Amino acid sequence: MRAKRCVRTWLGLLLGMTVTVLGALTPSALARANGPGPPSAAGPPAPDATVPSLARFWPVGLRPSVLRGWDPPATPYARGHRGVDLAAAPGAPVRSVAAGRVSFAGRVAGRGAVAVELTGTGTPPLRTTFTPVRATVHQGDEVTAGEVLGTLEPGDARCGTPCLHWGLRRDRTYVNPLSLLPPWLLRRDPSRLLPVTRALP
């Protein structure tokens, strides 16, 4: 009888400790511990309505795969993903998504980086950032939508495969960069040829 009571007590303590530890873990920590889960039914985060969808190009490729999406931190100093990672091959041209002025072109922590302040986006302006990029532009250069800023450097270990990290911020606040893309650029439907409905002259 005493042994049964002892086992019940130990099981109760073990269960209580497990619940306490799991309750203290954040959702992102649980996701890291359990590996990637199935895609959410809700899909990717909705675009930010405060950001004008003025982009005319993806920064790399035509419709690159998003290897890691926007995952804003709960607090300014918490863990999160302050941008998106786009699949691209080393040496791929990196383009400005919209017109603006280069506010930075150089190296940060050993990696090439380019930042562009976007024209007509208020005060302070929206600023896009791209890493790791070997810049072919200089600070102060005016750039147009689609203009090449540099080429993708190899060796960004964060993705596990070559990728471009694309960020967006207004002053110190990070925003989802995919919000800059209009719906027609976000769609991933394959191109289709439509039937000709009338005879050509």
Coordinates of N, CA and C in Angstrom, one line a residue:
M1 N 0.8 -1.2 0.0 CA 0.0 0.0 0.0 C 0.9 1.3 0.0
R2 N 1.9 1.2 0.9 CA 2.8 2.3 1.0 C 3.6 2.5 -0.4
A3 N 4.0 1.4 -1.0 CA 4.7 1.5 -2.3 C 3.8 2.1 -3.4
K4 N 2.5 1.8 -3.4 CA 1.6 2.3 -4.4 C 1.5 3.9 -4.2
R5 N 1.4 4.3 -2.9 CA 1.3 5.7 -2.6 C 2.5 6.4 -3.0
C6 N 3.7 5.8 -2.8 CA 5.0 6.4 -3.2 C 5.1 6.5 -4.7
V7 N 4.6 5.5 -5.5 CA 4.6 5.6 -6.9 C 3.7 6.7 -7.4
R8 N 2.5 6.8 -6.8 CA 1.6 7.8 -7.2 C 2.2 9.2 -7.0
T9 N 2.8 9.4 -5.8 CA 3.4 10.7 -5.5 C 4.5 11.1 -6.5
W10 N 5.4 10.1 -6.8 CA 6.4 10.4 -7.8 C 5.9 10.7 -9.2
L11 N 4.8 9.9 -9.6 CA 4.2 10.2 -10.9 C 3.6 11.6 -10.9
G12 N 2.9 12.0 -9.8 CA 2.4 13.3 -9.7 C 3.4 14.4 -9.8
L13 N 4.5 14.2 -9.1 CA 5.6 15.2 -9.2 C 6.2 15.3 -10.6
L14 N 6.4 14.1 -11.2 CA 7.0 14.1 -12.6 C 6.0 14.8 -13.6
L15 N 4.7 14.5 -13.5 CA 3.7 15.2 -14.3 C 3.7 16.7 -14.1
G16 N 3.8 17.1 -12.9 CA 3.8 18.5 -12.6 C 5.0 19.2 -13.1
M17 N 6.2 18.6 -13.0 CA 7.4 19.2 -13.6 C 7.3 19.3 -15.1
T18 N 6.8 18.3 -15.8 CA 6.7 18.3 -17.2 C 5.7 19.4 -17.7
V19 N 4.6 19.5 -17.0 CA 3.7 20.6 -17.4 C 4.3 22.0 -17.2
T20 N 5.1 22.1 -16.1 CA 5.7 23.4 -15.8 C 6.7 23.8 -16.9
V21 N 7.6 22.8 -17.3 CA 8.6 23.0 -18.3 C 8.0 23.3 -19.6
L22 N 7.0 22.5 -20.0 CA 6.3 22.8 -21.3 C 5.6 24.1 -21.4
G23 N 5.0 24.5 -20.3 CA 4.3 25.8 -20.2 C 5.2 27.0 -20.3
A24 N 6.5 26.8 -19.9 CA 7.5 27.9 -20.0 C 8.1 28.0 -21.3
L25 N 8.0 27.0 -22.2 CA 8.6 27.1 -23.5 C 7.7 28.0 -24.4
T26 N 8.3 28.8 -25.2 CA 7.6 29.6 -26.2 C 7.3 28.7 -27.4
P27 N 6.3 29.1 -28.2 CA 5.9 28.3 -29.4 C 7.1 28.1 -30.4
S28 N 8.0 29.1 -30.5 CA 9.1 29.0 -31.4 C 10.1 28.0 -30.8
A29 N 10.3 27.9 -29.5 CA 11.2 26.9 -28.9 C 10.6 25.5 -29.1
L30 N 9.3 25.4 -28.9 CA 8.7 24.1 -29.1 C 8.9 23.6 -30.6
A31 N 8.7 24.6 -31.5 CA 8.9 24.2 -32.9 C 10.3 23.8 -33.2
R32 N 11.3 24.5 -32.6 CA 12.7 24.0 -32.8 C 13.0 22.7 -32.2
A33 N 12.3 22.4 -31.0 CA 12.5 21.1 -30.4 C 11.9 19.9 -31.2
N34 N 10.7 20.2 -31.7 CA 10.0 19.1 -32.4 C 10.2 19.1 -33.9
G35 N 11.0 20.0 -34.4 CA 11.2 20.0 -35.9 C 10.1 20.7 -36.6
P36 N 10.2 20.9 -37.9 CA 9.1 21.6 -38.6 C 7.8 20.9 -38.6
G37 N 6.7 21.6 -38.3 CA 5.4 20.9 -38.3 C 4.8 21.1 -39.7
P38 N 3.5 20.6 -39.8 CA 2.8 20.7 -41.0 C 2.5 22.2 -41.3
P39 N 2.3 22.6 -42.6 CA 2.0 24.0 -42.8 C 0.7 24.4 -42.1
S40 N 0.7 25.6 -41.7 CA -0.5 26.2 -41.0 C -1.7 26.4 -42.0
A41 N -2.9 26.1 -41.5 CA -4.0 26.3 -42.3 C -4.2 27.7 -42.7
A42 N -3.7 28.6 -41.8 CA -3.9 30.0 -42.0 C -3.0 30.5 -43.1
G43 N -1.9 29.8 -43.4 CA -1.0 30.2 -44.5 C 0.0 31.3 -44.0
P44 N 0.7 31.9 -44.9 CA 1.7 32.9 -44.5 C 1.0 34.1 -43.9
P45 N 1.8 34.9 -43.1 CA 1.3 36.1 -42.5 C 0.7 37.0 -43.6
A46 N -0.4 37.7 -43.3 CA -1.0 38.6 -44.2 C 0.0 39.8 -44.4
P47 N -0.1 40.4 -45.6 CA 0.8 41.6 -45.9 C 0.4 42.7 -44.9
D48 N 1.4 43.6 -44.6 CA 1.1 44.7 -43.8 C 0.4 45.8 -44.6
A49 N -0.8 46.2 -44.1 CA -1.6 47.2 -44.8 C -0.9 48.6 -44.8
T50 N 0.0 48.8 -43.9 CA 0.7 50.1 -43.9 C 1.8 50.3 -44.9
V51 N 2.1 49.2 -45.6 CA 3.2 49.2 -46.6 C 2.6 49.2 -48.0
P52 N 2.9 50.2 -48.8 CA 2.4 50.2 -50.2 C 3.0 49.1 -51.0
S53 N 2.2 48.4 -51.8 CA 2.7 47.3 -52.6 C 3.2 47.9 -53.9
L54 N 4.4 48.5 -53.8 CA 5.0 49.3 -54.9 C 6.1 48.5 -55.6
A55 N 6.4 47.3 -55.2 CA 7.5 46.6 -55.8 C 7.1 46.1 -57.2
R56 N 8.0 46.1 -58.2 CA 7.7 45.7 -59.5 C 8.5 44.4 -59.9
F57 N 9.4 44.0 -59.0 CA 10.2 42.9 -59.2 C 10.5 42.2 -57.9
W58 N 10.8 40.8 -57.9 CA 11.4 40.2 -56.8 C 12.8 40.6 -56.8
P59 N 13.5 40.5 -55.6 CA 14.9 40.9 -55.6 C 15.8 39.9 -56.4
V60 N 15.4 38.6 -56.4 CA 16.2 37.6 -57.2 C 15.2 36.8 -58.0
G61 N 15.6 36.4 -59.1 CA 14.8 35.4 -59.9 C 13.4 36.0 -60.3
L62 N 12.6 35.2 -60.9 CA 11.2 35.6 -61.3 C 10.2 35.4 -60.1
R63 N 10.2 34.2 -59.6 CA 9.3 33.9 -58.4 C 10.1 32.9 -57.5
P64 N 11.1 33.4 -56.8 CA 11.9 32.5 -56.0 C 11.2 31.8 -54.9
S65 N 11.6 30.6 -54.5 CA 11.1 29.9 -53.3 C 11.4 30.7 -52.0
V66 N 10.5 30.8 -51.1 CA 10.7 31.4 -49.8 C 11.2 30.3 -48.9
L67 N 12.5 30.3 -48.6 CA 13.0 29.2 -47.8 C 12.6 29.4 -46.3
R68 N 12.6 30.6 -45.9 CA 12.1 30.9 -44.5 C 11.4 32.2 -44.5
G69 N 10.2 32.2 -44.0 CA 9.3 33.4 -44.0 C 9.5 34.3 -42.9
W70 N 8.6 35.3 -42.9 CA 8.6 36.4 -42.0 C 8.1 35.9 -40.6
D71 N 8.8 36.0 -39.6 CA 8.4 35.6 -38.2 C 8.8 36.6 -37.2
P72 N 8.0 37.7 -37.1 CA 8.3 38.8 -36.3 C 8.5 38.4 -34.8
P73 N 9.5 39.0 -34.1 CA 9.7 38.7 -32.7 C 8.6 39.3 -31.9
A74 N 8.3 38.6 -30.7 CA 7.3 39.1 -29.8 C 7.6 40.5 -29.2
T75 N 8.9 40.7 -28.9 CA 9.4 42.0 -28.4 C 10.6 42.4 -29.2
P76 N 11.0 43.7 -29.2 CA 12.1 44.1 -30.0 C 13.4 43.3 -29.9
Y77 N 13.7 42.7 -28.8 CA 15.0 42.0 -28.6 C 14.8 40.5 -28.6
A78 N 13.6 40.0 -28.8 CA 13.3 38.6 -28.8 C 13.8 37.9 -30.1
R79 N 13.9 36.6 -30.1 CA 14.2 35.8 -31.3 C 13.1 35.9 -32.3
G80 N 13.4 35.8 -33.5 CA 12.5 35.9 -34.6 C 13.2 35.9 -35.9
H81 N 12.5 36.1 -37.0 CA 13.1 36.2 -38.3 C 12.6 37.5 -38.9
R82 N 13.5 38.5 -39.0 CA 13.1 39.9 -39.4 C 13.3 40.1 -40.8
G83 N 12.7 39.2 -41.6 CA 12.8 39.3 -43.1 C 12.4 38.0 -43.7
V84 N 12.8 37.7 -44.9 CA 12.5 36.5 -45.6 C 13.8 36.0 -46.3
D85 N 13.9 34.7 -46.4 CA 15.1 34.1 -47.1 C 14.6 33.5 -48.4
L86 N 15.2 34.0 -49.5 CA 14.8 33.6 -50.9 C 15.9 32.7 -51.5
A87 N 15.5 31.6 -52.1 CA 16.4 30.7 -52.7 C 17.0 31.4 -54.0
A88 N 18.3 31.3 -54.1 CA 19.0 31.9 -55.3 C 20.4 31.3 -55.3
A89 N 21.0 31.2 -56.5 CA 22.3 30.7 -56.7 C 23.4 31.8 -56.4
P90 N 24.5 31.4 -55.9 CA 25.6 32.4 -55.8 C 25.9 33.0 -57.1
G91 N 26.1 34.3 -57.1 CA 26.4 35.0 -58.4 C 25.2 35.6 -59.0
A92 N 24.0 35.2 -58.5 CA 22.7 35.7 -59.1 C 22.6 37.2 -58.9
P93 N 22.1 37.9 -59.9 CA 22.0 39.4 -59.7 C 20.9 39.7 -58.7
V94 N 21.1 40.6 -57.8 CA 20.2 41.1 -56.8 C 19.7 42.5 -57.2
R95 N 18.4 42.6 -57.4 CA 17.8 43.8 -58.0 C 17.1 44.7 -56.9
S96 N 17.0 45.9 -57.1 CA 16.1 46.8 -56.3 C 14.6 46.5 -56.7
V97 N 13.8 46.3 -55.7 CA 12.4 46.0 -56.0 C 11.6 47.2 -56.4
A98 N 12.1 48.4 -56.1 CA 11.4 49.6 -56.5 C 12.4 50.7 -56.5
A99 N 12.0 51.9 -57.0 CA 13.0 53.1 -57.1 C 13.3 53.6 -55.7
G100 N 14.6 54.1 -55.6 CA 15.0 54.6 -54.3 C 16.4 55.1 -54.4
R101 N 17.0 55.3 -53.2 CA 18.4 55.8 -53.1 C 19.2 54.8 -52.2
V102 N 20.4 54.4 -52.6 CA 21.2 53.5 -51.8 C 21.7 54.2 -50.5
S103 N 21.2 53.7 -49.4 CA 21.6 54.3 -48.1 C 22.8 53.6 -47.5
F104 N 23.1 52.4 -48.0 CA 24.3 51.7 -47.5 C 24.7 50.6 -48.5
A105 N 26.0 50.5 -48.7 CA 26.6 49.5 -49.6 C 28.0 49.2 -49.0
G106 N 28.1 48.0 -48.4 CA 29.4 47.7 -47.8 C 29.3 46.3 -47.1
R107 N 30.1 46.2 -46.0 CA 30.2 44.9 -45.3 C 29.7 45.1 -43.8
V108 N 28.9 44.1 -43.4 CA 28.5 44.1 -42.0 C 28.8 42.7 -41.4
A109 N 29.6 42.6 -40.4 CA 30.0 41.4 -39.8 C 30.5 40.4 -40.8
G110 N 31.3 40.9 -41.7 CA 32.0 40.1 -42.7 C 31.1 39.7 -43.9
R111 N 29.9 40.2 -44.0 CA 29.0 39.9 -45.1 C 28.6 41.1 -45.9
G112 N 28.5 41.0 -47.2 CA 28.2 42.2 -48.0 C 26.7 42.5 -47.8
A113 N 26.4 43.8 -47.7 CA 25.0 44.2 -47.5 C 24.7 45.5 -48.3
V114 N 23.5 45.6 -48.8 CA 23.0 46.8 -49.5 C 21.7 47.2 -48.9
A115 N 21.5 48.5 -48.7 CA 20.2 49.0 -48.2 C 19.7 50.1 -49.1
V116 N 18.4 50.1 -49.4 CA 17.8 51.1 -50.3 C 16.6 51.7 -49.7
E117 N 16.7 53.1 -49.6 CA 15.5 53.8 -49.1 C 14.6 54.0 -50.2
L118 N 13.3 53.6 -50.1 CA 12.4 53.6 -51.2 C 11.7 55.0 -51.3
T119 N 11.7 55.4 -52.6 CA 11.1 56.7 -52.9 C 9.6 56.8 -52.6
G120 N 9.1 57.9 -52.1 CA 7.7 58.1 -51.9 C 7.1 57.2 -50.8
T121 N 7.8 56.8 -49.8 CA 7.2 55.9 -48.8 C 7.1 56.6 -47.4
G122 N 7.1 58.0 -47.4 CA 6.9 58.7 -46.2 C 8.2 59.0 -45.4
T123 N 8.0 59.6 -44.2 CA 9.1 60.0 -43.4 C 9.0 59.3 -42.0
P124 N 10.0 58.5 -41.5 CA 11.1 58.1 -42.3 C 10.7 57.1 -43.4
P125 N 11.5 57.0 -44.5 CA 11.1 56.2 -45.6 C 11.3 54.7 -45.2
L126 N 10.6 53.8 -46.0 CA 10.9 52.4 -45.9 C 12.2 52.1 -46.4
R127 N 12.9 51.2 -45.8 CA 14.3 50.8 -46.3 C 14.4 49.3 -46.4
T128 N 14.7 48.9 -47.6 CA 14.9 47.4 -47.9 C 16.4 47.1 -47.7
T129 N 16.7 45.9 -47.2 CA 18.0 45.4 -47.0 C 18.2 44.1 -47.6
F130 N 19.4 43.9 -48.1 CA 19.8 42.6 -48.9 C 21.1 42.1 -48.4
T131 N 21.2 40.9 -48.0 CA 22.5 40.2 -47.6 C 22.4 38.7 -48.0
P132 N 23.6 38.1 -48.2 CA 24.9 38.7 -48.5 C 25.0 39.1 -49.9
V133 N 25.4 40.3 -50.2 CA 25.5 40.8 -51.5 C 26.8 41.5 -51.8
R134 N 27.5 41.2 -52.9 CA 28.7 41.9 -53.3 C 28.1 43.1 -54.1
A135 N 28.2 44.3 -53.5 CA 27.6 45.5 -54.1 C 28.3 46.0 -55.4
T136 N 27.5 46.4 -56.4 CA 28.0 47.1 -57.5 C 27.5 48.5 -57.5
V137 N 26.8 48.9 -56.5 CA 26.3 50.3 -56.4 C 27.1 50.9 -55.2
H138 N 26.9 52.2 -55.0 CA 27.6 53.0 -53.9 C 26.5 53.8 -53.1
Q139 N 26.9 54.1 -51.9 CA 26.0 54.9 -51.1 C 25.7 56.2 -51.8
G140 N 24.4 56.6 -51.8 CA 24.0 57.8 -52.5 C 23.5 57.6 -53.9
D141 N 23.8 56.5 -54.5 CA 23.3 56.2 -55.9 C 21.8 56.2 -55.9
E142 N 21.2 56.8 -56.9 CA 19.7 56.6 -57.2 C 19.6 55.4 -58.0
V143 N 18.6 54.5 -57.7 CA 18.3 53.3 -58.4 C 16.9 53.3 -58.9
T144 N 16.6 52.6 -60.0 CA 15.3 52.4 -60.5 C 14.8 51.0 -60.1
A145 N 13.5 50.7 -60.3 CA 13.0 49.4 -60.0 C 13.6 48.4 -61.0
G146 N 14.1 47.3 -60.5 CA 14.8 46.3 -61.3 C 16.2 46.5 -61.6
E147 N 16.8 47.6 -61.1 CA 18.2 47.9 -61.3 C 19.0 46.9 -60.4
V148 N 20.1 46.4 -61.0 CA 21.0 45.5 -60.3 C 21.8 46.2 -59.2
L149 N 21.8 45.7 -58.0 CA 22.5 46.3 -56.9 C 23.8 45.6 -56.6
G150 N 23.9 44.3 -57.1 CA 25.1 43.5 -56.8 C 24.8 42.1 -57.1
T151 N 25.7 41.2 -56.7 CA 25.5 39.8 -56.9 C 25.5 39.0 -55.6
L152 N 24.7 37.9 -55.5 CA 24.6 37.2 -54.3 C 25.9 36.5 -54.0
E153 N 26.4 36.7 -52.8 CA 27.7 36.0 -52.3 C 27.4 34.6 -51.8
P154 N 28.3 33.7 -52.0 CA 28.1 32.3 -51.5 C 28.3 32.3 -50.0
G155 N 27.9 31.2 -49.4 CA 28.3 30.9 -48.0 C 27.5 31.5 -46.9
D156 N 26.2 31.7 -47.1 CA 25.4 32.1 -46.0 C 24.8 30.9 -45.3
A157 N 25.4 30.6 -44.1 CA 25.1 29.3 -43.5 C 23.7 29.3 -42.8
R158 N 23.0 30.4 -42.7 CA 21.7 30.4 -42.0 C 20.6 29.6 -42.8
C159 N 20.7 29.6 -44.1 CA 19.7 28.9 -44.9 C 20.0 27.4 -45.0
G160 N 21.2 27.0 -45.0 CA 21.6 25.6 -45.3 C 21.7 25.4 -46.8
T161 N 21.4 26.4 -47.5 CA 21.5 26.4 -49.0 C 21.7 27.9 -49.4
P162 N 22.3 28.2 -50.6 CA 22.4 29.6 -51.0 C 21.1 30.3 -50.9
C163 N 21.1 31.5 -50.3 CA 19.9 32.3 -50.2 C 20.2 33.7 -50.1
L164 N 19.2 34.6 -50.4 CA 19.2 36.0 -50.1 C 18.3 36.3 -49.0
H165 N 18.9 37.0 -48.0 CA 18.0 37.5 -46.9 C 17.5 38.9 -47.3
W166 N 16.2 39.1 -47.3 CA 15.6 40.3 -47.7 C 14.8 40.9 -46.6
G167 N 15.2 42.1 -46.1 CA 14.5 42.7 -45.0 C 13.9 44.0 -45.4
L168 N 13.0 44.5 -44.5 CA 12.3 45.8 -44.7 C 12.1 46.4 -43.3
R169 N 12.4 47.7 -43.2 CA 12.1 48.4 -42.0 C 11.7 49.8 -42.2
R170 N 11.0 50.4 -41.3 CA 10.7 51.8 -41.2 C 11.3 52.3 -39.9
D171 N 12.4 53.1 -40.0 CA 13.1 53.5 -38.8 C 13.6 52.3 -38.1
R172 N 13.2 52.0 -36.9 CA 13.7 50.8 -36.1 C 12.7 49.6 -36.2
T173 N 11.6 49.8 -36.9 CA 10.5 48.8 -36.9 C 10.7 47.9 -38.1
Y174 N 10.8 46.6 -37.9 CA 10.9 45.7 -39.0 C 9.5 45.3 -39.5
V175 N 9.3 45.2 -40.8 CA 8.1 44.9 -41.5 C 8.3 43.7 -42.4
N176 N 7.2 43.1 -42.8 CA 7.2 41.9 -43.7 C 7.6 42.4 -45.1
P177 N 8.7 42.1 -45.7 CA 9.1 42.6 -47.0 C 8.1 42.1 -48.1
L178 N 7.5 41.0 -47.9 CA 6.6 40.5 -48.9 C 5.4 41.4 -49.1
S179 N 5.2 42.3 -48.1 CA 4.1 43.3 -48.2 C 4.3 44.3 -49.4
L180 N 5.6 44.4 -49.8 CA 5.9 45.3 -50.9 C 5.4 44.8 -52.3
L181 N 5.2 43.4 -52.3 CA 4.8 42.8 -53.6 C 3.3 42.9 -53.9
P182 N 2.9 43.3 -55.0 CA 1.5 43.3 -55.4 C 1.0 41.8 -55.6
P183 N -0.3 41.6 -55.5 CA -0.8 40.2 -55.6 C -0.3 39.5 -56.8
W184 N -0.2 40.2 -58.0 CA 0.2 39.5 -59.2 C 1.6 39.0 -59.1
L185 N 2.5 39.6 -58.3 CA 3.8 39.1 -58.2 C 3.9 38.0 -57.1
L186 N 3.0 37.9 -56.2 CA 3.0 36.9 -55.1 C 2.4 35.6 -55.6
R187 N 1.5 35.6 -56.6 CA 0.9 34.4 -57.1 C 1.9 33.4 -57.7
R188 N 1.7 32.2 -57.4 CA 2.7 31.2 -57.9 C 2.1 30.3 -58.9
D189 N 0.9 30.7 -59.5 CA 0.3 29.8 -60.5 C 1.2 29.8 -61.8
P190 N 1.3 28.6 -62.4 CA 2.1 28.6 -63.7 C 1.4 29.4 -64.8
S191 N 2.2 29.8 -65.7 CA 1.7 30.5 -66.9 C 0.9 29.6 -67.7
R192 N -0.2 30.1 -68.3 CA -1.0 29.2 -69.2 C -1.3 29.9 -70.5
L193 N -1.3 29.1 -71.6 CA -1.6 29.7 -72.9 C -3.1 29.6 -73.1
L194 N -3.7 30.7 -73.5 CA -5.2 30.7 -73.7 C -5.5 30.4 -75.1
P195 N -6.6 29.7 -75.4 CA -7.0 29.4 -76.7 C -7.3 30.6 -77.6
V196 N -7.0 30.6 -78.8 CA -7.4 31.7 -79.7 C -8.8 31.5 -80.1
T197 N -9.6 32.6 -79.8 CA -11.1 32.4 -80.0 C -11.5 32.9 -81.4
R198 N -10.7 33.6 -82.1 CA -11.1 34.0 -83.5 C -9.9 33.9 -84.4
A199 N -10.2 33.8 -85.6 CA -9.1 33.6 -86.6 C -8.3 34.9 -86.8
L200 N -7.0 34.8 -86.9 CA -6.1 35.9 -87.0 C -6.2 36.4 -88.5
P201 N -6.1 37.7 -88.8 CA -6.1 38.2 -90.2 C -4.9 37.8 -90.9

